[in-house]
Coordinates of N, CA and C in Angstrom, one line a residue:
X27 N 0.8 -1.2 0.0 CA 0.0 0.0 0.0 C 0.9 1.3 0.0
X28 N 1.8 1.8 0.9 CA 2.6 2.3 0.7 C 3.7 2.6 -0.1
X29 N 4.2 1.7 -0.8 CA 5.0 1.7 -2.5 C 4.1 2.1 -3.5
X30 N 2.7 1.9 -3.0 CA 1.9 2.3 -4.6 C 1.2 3.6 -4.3
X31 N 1.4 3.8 -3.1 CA 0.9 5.9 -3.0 C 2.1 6.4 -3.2
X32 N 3.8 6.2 -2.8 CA 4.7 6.7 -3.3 C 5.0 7.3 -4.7
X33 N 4.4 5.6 -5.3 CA 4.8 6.1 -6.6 C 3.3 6.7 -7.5
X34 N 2.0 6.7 -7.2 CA 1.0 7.1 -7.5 C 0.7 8.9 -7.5
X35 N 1.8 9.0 -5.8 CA 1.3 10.4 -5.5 C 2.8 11.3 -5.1
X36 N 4.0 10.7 -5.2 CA 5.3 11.2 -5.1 C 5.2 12.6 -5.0
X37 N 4.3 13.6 -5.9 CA 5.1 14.9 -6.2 C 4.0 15.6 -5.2
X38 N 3.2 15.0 -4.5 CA 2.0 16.1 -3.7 C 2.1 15.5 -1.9
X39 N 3.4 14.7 -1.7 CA 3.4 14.1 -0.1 C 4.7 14.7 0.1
X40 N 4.3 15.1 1.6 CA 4.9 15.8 2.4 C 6.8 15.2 2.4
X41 N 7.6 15.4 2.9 CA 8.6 14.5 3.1 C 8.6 14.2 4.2
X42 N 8.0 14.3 5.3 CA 8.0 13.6 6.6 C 7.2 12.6 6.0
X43 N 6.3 12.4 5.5 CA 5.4 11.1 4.8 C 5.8 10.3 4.3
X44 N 6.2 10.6 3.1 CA 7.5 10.3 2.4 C 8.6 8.9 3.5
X45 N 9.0 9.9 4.5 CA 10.0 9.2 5.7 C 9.4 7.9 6.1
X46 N 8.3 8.0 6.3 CA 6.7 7.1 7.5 C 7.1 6.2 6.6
X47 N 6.4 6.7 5.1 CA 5.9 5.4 4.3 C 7.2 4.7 4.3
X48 N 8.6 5.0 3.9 CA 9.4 4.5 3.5 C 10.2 3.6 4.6
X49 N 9.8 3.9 5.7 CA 10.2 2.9 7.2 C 9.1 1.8 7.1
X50 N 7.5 2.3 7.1 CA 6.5 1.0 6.6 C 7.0 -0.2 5.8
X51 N 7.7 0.6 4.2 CA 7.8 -0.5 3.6 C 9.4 -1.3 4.0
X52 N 10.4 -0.6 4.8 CA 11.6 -1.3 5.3 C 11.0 -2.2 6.2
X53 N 10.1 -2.0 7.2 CA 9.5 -3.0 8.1 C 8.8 -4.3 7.7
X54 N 8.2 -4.0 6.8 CA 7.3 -4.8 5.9 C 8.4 -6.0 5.1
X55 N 9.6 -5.1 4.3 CA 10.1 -6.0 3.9 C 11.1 -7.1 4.9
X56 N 11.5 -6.2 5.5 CA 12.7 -7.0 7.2 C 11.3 -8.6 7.8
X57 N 10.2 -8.5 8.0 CA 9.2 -9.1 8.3 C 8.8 -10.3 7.3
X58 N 9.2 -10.1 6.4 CA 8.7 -11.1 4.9 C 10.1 -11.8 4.8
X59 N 11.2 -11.2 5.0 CA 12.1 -12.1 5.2 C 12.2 -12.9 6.2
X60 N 11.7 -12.1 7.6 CA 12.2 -13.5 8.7 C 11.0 -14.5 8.3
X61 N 10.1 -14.2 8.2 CA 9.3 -15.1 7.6 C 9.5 -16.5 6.4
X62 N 10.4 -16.1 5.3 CA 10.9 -16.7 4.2 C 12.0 -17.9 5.5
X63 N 12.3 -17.0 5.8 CA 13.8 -18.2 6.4 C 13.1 -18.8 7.6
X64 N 12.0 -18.5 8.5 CA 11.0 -19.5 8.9 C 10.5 -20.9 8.1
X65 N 10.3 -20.3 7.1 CA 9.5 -21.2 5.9 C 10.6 -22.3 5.6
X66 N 11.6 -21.8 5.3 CA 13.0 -22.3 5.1 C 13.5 -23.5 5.8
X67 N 14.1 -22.9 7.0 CA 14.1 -23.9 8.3 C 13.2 -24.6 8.2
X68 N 11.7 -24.1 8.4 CA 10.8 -25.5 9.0 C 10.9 -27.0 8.0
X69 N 10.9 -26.2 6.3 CA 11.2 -27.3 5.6 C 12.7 -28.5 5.3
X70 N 13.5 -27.6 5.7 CA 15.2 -28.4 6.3 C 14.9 -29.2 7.3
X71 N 14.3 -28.4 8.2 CA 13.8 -30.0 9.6 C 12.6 -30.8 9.4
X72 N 12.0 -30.8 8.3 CA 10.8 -31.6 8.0 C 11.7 -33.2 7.0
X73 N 12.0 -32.4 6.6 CA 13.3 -32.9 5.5 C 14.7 -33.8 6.6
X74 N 14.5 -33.4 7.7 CA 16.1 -34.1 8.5 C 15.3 -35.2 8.7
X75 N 14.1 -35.4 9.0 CA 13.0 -36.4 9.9 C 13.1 -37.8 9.1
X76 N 13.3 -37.8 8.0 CA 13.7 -38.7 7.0 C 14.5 -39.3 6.6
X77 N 15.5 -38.4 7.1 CA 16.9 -38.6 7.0 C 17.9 -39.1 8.1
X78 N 18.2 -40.6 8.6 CA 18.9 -41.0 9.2 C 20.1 -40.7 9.4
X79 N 20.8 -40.3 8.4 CA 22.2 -40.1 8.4 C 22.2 -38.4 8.8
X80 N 21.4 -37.6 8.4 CA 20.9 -36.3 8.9 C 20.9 -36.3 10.3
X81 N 20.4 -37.4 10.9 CA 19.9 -37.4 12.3 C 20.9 -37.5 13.2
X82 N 21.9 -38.6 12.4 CA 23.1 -38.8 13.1 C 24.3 -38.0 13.2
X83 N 24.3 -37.2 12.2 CA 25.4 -36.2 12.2 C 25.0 -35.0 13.1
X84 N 23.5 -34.6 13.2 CA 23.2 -33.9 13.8 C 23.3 -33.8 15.3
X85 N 23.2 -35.4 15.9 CA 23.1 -35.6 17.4 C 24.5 -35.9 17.5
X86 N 25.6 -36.3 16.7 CA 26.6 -36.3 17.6 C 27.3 -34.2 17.1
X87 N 26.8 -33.6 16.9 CA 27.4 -32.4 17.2 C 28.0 -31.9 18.2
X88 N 29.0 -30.9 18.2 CA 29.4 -30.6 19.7 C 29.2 -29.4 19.8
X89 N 28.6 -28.3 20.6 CA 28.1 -27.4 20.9 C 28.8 -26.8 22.3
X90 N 30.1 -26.2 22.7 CA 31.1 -25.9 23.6 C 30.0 -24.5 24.1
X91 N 30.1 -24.1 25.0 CA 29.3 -22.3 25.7 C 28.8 -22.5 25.3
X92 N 27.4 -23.1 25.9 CA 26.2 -22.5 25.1 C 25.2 -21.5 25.9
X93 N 25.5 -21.4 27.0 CA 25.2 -20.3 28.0 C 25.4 -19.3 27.4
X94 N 26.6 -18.5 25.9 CA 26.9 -18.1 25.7 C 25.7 -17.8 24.4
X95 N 25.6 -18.7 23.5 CA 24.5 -18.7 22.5 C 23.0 -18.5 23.0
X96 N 22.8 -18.6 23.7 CA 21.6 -18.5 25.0 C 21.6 -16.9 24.8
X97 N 22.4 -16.5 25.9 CA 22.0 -15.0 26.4 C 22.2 -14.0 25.1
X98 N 23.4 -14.6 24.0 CA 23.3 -13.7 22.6 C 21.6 -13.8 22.1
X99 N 21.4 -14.7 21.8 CA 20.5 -14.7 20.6 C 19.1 -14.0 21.6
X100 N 18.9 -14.6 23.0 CA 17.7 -13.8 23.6 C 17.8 -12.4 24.1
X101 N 19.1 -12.0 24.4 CA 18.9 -10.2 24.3 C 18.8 -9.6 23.4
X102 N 19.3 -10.3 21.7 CA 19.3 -9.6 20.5 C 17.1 -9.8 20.3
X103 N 16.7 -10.6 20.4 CA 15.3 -11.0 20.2 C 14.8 -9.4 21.6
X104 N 14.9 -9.3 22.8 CA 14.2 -8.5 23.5 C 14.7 -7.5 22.8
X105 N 15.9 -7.0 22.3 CA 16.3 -5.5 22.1 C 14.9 -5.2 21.1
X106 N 14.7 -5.9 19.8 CA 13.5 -6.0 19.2 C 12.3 -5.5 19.5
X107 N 12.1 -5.7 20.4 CA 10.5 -5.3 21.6 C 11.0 -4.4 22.3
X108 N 12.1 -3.9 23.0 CA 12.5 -2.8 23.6 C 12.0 -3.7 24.8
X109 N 12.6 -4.6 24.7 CA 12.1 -5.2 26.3 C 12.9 -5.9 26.9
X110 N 14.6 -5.7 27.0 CA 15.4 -5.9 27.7 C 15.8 -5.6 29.0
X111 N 14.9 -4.9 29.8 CA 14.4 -4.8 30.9 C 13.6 -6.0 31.9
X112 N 13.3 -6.5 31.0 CA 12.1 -7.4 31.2 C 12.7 -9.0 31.9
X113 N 14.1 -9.2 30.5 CA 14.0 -10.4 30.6 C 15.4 -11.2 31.9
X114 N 15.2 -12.1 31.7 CA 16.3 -12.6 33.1 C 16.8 -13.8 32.3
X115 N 18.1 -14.2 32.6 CA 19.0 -15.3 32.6 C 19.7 -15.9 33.1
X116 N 19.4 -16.8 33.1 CA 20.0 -17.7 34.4 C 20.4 -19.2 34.3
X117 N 21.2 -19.1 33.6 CA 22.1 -20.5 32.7 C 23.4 -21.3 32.8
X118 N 23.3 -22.3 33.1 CA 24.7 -22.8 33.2 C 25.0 -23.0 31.9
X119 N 26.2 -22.7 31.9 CA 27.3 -23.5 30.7 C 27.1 -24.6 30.8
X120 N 27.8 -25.1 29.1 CA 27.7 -26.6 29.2 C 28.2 -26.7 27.9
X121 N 28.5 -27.9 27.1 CA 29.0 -28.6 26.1 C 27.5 -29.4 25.7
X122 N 26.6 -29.1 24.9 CA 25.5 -29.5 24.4 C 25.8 -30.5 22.8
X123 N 25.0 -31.5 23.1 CA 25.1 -32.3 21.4 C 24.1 -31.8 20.7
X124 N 24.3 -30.6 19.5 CA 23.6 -29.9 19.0 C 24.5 -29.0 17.8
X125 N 23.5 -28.6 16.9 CA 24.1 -27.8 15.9 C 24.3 -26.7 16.0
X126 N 25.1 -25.5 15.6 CA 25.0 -24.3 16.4 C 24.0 -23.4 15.7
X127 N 23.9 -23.4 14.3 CA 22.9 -23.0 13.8 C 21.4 -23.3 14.4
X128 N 21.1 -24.3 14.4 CA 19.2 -24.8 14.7 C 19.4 -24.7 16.4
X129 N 20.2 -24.6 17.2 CA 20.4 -24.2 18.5 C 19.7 -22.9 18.8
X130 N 20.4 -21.8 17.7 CA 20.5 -20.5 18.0 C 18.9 -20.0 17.4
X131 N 18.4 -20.8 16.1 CA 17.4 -20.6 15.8 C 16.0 -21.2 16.8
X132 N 16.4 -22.4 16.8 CA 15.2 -22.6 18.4 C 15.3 -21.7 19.5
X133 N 16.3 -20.6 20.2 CA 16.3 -20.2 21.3 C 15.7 -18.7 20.6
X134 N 15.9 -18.4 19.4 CA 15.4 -17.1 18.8 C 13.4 -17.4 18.8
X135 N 12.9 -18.3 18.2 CA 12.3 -18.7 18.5 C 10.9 -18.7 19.9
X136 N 11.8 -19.4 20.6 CA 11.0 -19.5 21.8 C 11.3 -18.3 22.9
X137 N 12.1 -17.5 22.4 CA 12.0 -16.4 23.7 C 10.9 -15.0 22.8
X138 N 11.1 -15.0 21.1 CA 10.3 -14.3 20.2 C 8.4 -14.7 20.9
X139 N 9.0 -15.9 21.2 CA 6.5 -16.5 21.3 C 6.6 -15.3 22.5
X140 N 8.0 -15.6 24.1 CA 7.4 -15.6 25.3 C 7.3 -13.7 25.4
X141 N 8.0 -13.1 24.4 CA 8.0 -11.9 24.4 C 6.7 -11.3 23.4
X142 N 6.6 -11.9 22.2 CA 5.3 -11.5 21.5 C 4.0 -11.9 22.3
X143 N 3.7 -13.0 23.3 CA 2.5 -12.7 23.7 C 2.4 -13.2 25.7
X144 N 3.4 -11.9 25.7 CA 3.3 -11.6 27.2 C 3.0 -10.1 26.7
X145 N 2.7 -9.5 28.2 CA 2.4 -7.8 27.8 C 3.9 -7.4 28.2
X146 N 4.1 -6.1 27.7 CA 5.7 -5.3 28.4 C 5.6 -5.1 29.5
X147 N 6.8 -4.5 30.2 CA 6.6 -4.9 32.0 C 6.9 -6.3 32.6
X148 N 5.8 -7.3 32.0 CA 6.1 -8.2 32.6 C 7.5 -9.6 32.6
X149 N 7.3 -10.4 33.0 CA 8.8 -10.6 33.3 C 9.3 -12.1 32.3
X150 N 9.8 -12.1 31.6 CA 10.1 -13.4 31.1 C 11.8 -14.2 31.6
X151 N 12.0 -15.3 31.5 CA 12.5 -15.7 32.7 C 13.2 -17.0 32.0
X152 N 14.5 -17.0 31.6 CA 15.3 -18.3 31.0 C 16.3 -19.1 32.3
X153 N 16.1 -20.6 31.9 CA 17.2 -20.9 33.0 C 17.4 -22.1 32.3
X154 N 19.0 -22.3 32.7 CA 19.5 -23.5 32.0 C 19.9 -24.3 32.9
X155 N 19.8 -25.4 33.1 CA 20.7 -26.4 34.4 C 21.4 -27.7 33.5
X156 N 22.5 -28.5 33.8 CA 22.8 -29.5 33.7 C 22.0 -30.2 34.9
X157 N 21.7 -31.7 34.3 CA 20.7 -32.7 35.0 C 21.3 -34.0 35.2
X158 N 21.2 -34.4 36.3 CA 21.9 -35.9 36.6 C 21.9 -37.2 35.6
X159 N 21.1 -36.7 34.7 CA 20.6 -37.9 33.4 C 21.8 -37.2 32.5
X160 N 22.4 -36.5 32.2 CA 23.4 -36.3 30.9 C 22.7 -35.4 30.3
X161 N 21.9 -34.5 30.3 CA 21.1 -33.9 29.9 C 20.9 -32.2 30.0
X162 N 20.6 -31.3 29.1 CA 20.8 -30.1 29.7 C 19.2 -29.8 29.4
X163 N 18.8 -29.6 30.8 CA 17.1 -28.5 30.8 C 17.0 -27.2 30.6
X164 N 16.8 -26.3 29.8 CA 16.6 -25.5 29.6 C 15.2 -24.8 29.2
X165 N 14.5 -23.7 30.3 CA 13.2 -23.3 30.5 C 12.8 -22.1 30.0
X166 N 11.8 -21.1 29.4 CA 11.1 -20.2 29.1 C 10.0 -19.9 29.7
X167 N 10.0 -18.9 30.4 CA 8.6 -18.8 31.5 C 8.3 -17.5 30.8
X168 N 6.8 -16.8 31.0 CA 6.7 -15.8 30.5 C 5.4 -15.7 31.6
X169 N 4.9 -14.4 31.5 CA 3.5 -14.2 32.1 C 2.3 -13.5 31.4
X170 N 2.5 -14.5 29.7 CA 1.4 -14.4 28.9 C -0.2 -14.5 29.1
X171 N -0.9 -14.6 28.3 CA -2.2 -15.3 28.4 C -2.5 -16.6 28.6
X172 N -1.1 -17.6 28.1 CA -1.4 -18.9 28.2 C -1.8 -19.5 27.2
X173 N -2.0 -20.6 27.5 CA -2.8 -21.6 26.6 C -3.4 -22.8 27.5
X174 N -4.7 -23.8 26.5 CA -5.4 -24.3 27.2 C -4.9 -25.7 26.7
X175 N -5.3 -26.8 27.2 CA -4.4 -28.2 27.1 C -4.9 -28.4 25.4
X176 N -6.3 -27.9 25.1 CA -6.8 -28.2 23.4 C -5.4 -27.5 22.6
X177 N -5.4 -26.5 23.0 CA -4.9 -25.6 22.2 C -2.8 -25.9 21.7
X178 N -2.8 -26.7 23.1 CA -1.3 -27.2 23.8 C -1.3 -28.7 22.7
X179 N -1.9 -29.5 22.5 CA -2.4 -30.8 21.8 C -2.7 -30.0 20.3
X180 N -2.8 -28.9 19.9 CA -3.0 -28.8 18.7 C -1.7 -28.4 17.7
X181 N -0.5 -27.9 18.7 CA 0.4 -27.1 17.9 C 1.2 -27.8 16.9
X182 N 1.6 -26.8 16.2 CA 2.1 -27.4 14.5 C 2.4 -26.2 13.9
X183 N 3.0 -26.9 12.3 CA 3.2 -25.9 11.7 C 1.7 -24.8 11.3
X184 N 2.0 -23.7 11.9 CA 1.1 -22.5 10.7 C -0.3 -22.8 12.0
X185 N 0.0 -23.3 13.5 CA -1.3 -23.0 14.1 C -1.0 -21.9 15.3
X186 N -2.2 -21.2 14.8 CA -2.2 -19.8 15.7 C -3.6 -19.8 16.6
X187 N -3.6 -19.2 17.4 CA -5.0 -19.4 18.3 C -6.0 -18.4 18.6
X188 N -6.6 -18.3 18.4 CA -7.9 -17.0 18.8 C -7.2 -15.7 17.8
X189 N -6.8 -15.9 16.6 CA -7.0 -15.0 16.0 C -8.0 -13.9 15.7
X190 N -9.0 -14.4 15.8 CA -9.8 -13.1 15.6 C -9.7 -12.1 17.0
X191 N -9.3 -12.9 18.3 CA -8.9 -11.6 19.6 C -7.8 -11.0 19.8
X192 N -7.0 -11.5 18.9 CA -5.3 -11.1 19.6 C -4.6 -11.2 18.1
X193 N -3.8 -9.7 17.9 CA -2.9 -9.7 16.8 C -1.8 -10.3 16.4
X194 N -1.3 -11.4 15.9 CA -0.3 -12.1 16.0 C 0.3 -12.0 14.5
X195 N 1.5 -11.2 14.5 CA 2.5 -11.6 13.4 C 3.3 -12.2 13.2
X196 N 3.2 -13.2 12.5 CA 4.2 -14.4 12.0 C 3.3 -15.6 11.2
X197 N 3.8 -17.0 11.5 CA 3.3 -17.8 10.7 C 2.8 -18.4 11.6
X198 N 3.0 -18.9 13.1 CA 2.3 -19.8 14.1 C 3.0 -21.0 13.9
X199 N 4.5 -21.0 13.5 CA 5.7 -21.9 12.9 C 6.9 -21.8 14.4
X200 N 6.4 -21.0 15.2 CA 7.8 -21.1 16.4 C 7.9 -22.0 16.9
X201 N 6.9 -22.7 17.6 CA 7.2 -23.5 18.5 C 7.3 -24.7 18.0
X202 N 6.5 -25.0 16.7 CA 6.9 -25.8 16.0 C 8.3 -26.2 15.3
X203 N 8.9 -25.8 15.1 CA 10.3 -25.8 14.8 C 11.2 -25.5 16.1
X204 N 10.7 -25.6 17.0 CA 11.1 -25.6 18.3 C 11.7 -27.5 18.8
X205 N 10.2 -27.8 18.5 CA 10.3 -28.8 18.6 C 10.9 -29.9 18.0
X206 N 10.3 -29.7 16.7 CA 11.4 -30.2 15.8 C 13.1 -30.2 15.6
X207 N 13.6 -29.4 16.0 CA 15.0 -29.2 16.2 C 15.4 -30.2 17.7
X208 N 14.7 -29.8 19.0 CA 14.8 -30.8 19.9 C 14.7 -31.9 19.9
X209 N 13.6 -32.4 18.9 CA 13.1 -33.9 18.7 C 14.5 -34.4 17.7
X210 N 15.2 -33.9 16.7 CA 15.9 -34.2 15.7 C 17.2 -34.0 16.6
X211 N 17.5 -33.9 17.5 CA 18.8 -33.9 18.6 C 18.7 -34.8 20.0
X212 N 17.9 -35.6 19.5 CA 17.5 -36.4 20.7 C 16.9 -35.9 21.7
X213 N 16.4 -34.8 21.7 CA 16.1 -33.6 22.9 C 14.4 -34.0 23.1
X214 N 13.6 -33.1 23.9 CA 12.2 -33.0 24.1 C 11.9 -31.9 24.3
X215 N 10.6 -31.5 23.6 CA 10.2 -30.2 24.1 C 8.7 -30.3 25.2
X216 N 8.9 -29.5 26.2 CA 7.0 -29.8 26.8 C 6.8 -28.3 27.1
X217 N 5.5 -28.3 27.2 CA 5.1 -27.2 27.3 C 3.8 -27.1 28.4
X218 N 4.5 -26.0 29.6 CA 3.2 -26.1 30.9 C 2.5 -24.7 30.6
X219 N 1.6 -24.7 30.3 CA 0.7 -23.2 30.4 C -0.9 -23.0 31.2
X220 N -1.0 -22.2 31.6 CA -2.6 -21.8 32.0 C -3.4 -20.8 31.2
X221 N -4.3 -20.9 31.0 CA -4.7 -19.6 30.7 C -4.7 -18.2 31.5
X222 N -4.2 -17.2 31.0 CA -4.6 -16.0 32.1 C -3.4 -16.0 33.0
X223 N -2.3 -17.2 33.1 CA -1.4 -17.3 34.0 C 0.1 -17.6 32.7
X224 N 0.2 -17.0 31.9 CA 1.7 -17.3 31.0 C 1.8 -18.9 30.8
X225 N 3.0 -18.7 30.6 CA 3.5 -20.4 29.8 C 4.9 -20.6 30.1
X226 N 5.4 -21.6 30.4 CA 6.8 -22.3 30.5 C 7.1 -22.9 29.5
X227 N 7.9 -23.5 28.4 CA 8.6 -24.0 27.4 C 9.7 -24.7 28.5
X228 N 9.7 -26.4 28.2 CA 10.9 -26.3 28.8 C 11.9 -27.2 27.4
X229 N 12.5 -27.4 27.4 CA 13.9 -28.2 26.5 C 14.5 -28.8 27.3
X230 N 15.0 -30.2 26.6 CA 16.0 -31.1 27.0 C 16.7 -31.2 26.2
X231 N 17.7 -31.4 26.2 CA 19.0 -31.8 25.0 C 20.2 -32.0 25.6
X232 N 20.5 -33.4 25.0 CA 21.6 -34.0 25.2 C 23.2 -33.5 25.4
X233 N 23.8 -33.4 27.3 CA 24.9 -33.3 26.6 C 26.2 -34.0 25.7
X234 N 27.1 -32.9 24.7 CA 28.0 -33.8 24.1 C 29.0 -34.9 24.7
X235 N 29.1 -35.9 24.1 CA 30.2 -36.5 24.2 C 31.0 -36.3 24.2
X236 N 32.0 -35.5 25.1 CA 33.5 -35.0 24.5 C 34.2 -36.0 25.3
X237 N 35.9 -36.1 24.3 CA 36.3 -36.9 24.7 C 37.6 -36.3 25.1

């Protein structure tokens, strides 16, 4: 809409307008891209699920600081919201068997849901622990609206929920490729939520074998 009044009406708009529209359409297009490389990803890990030898190169990966890839990729996601005030971390290091790429993209992911549908102010809340099983847990709390067990049993690619009440941009592809990335690393994803009371995300993933 704004590329076609630019070029429809160029010689009679103000140049503060001019400024508006031309950040509209930089937004617009920044938005369609993360979108495209959503689309992207989800189809490379739809695509690993088939692929045994995919699976296996994948899970023995070694992943050194990842406390380190943690707190990068979730302060770059709050700076976005202007809501680095908000969030907390609280992570142990560790040596994870994981890729560094689909690591960094699941953790962009799942702190993007807990910040897009919490309100600002409120507190979102990461914590990482090593686990007596070999295992690294790693949690997302938020103090969103929640979700209900239907809605928790429905998620997938491209599902969004109460759309017509609440504005949501993206594809309804996060948590789904959340999962998928955990599930394709030997990992688990679960998810505790209430309605009216936010949502926890938690992760498992294996740590590496180093020798």
């Amino acid at each position: 809409g704004c590329s076609k009044i630019l070029v429809e009406s160029y010689d009679t708009l103000r140049k503060d307008d001019i400024q508006e529209m031309h950040l509209e359409i930089d937004l617009s297009a920044k938005r369609l891209l993360q979108l495209i490389q959503k689309f992207l990803l989800f189809a490379k890990l739809e695509r690993a699920e088939d692929d045994e030898e995919e699976q296996r190169w994948m899970r023995n990966s070694v992943l050194p600081g990842c406390a380190f890839y943690i707190s990068n990729a979730a302060q770059n996601c709050a700076k976005t919201y202007e809501r680095e005030a908000d969030l907390t971390i609280d992570v142990e290091d560790a040596t994870i068997a994981v890729r560094a790429a689909k690591f960094n993209g699941m953790i962009q992911e799942l702190v993007d849901n807990a910040l897009k549908f919490s309100p600002a102010g409120s507190p979102v809340v990461i914590r990482g622990v090593v686990t007596g099983d070999n295992m690294y847990k790693l949690s997302f709390s938020d103090k969103g609206r929640g979700m209900n067990a239907r809605q928790i049993a429905a998620i997938g690619a491209y599902m969004q929920f109460d759309r017509s009440q609440y504005e949501q941009q993206g594809s309804g592809l996060g948590l789904a490729i959340a999962a998928k990335v955990a599930r394709l690393h030997a990992g688990t994803l679960d998810i505790n939520s209430t309605p009216g009371n936010g949502t926890t995300v938690i992760v498992t993933l294996p740590l590496a074998q180093v020798v």
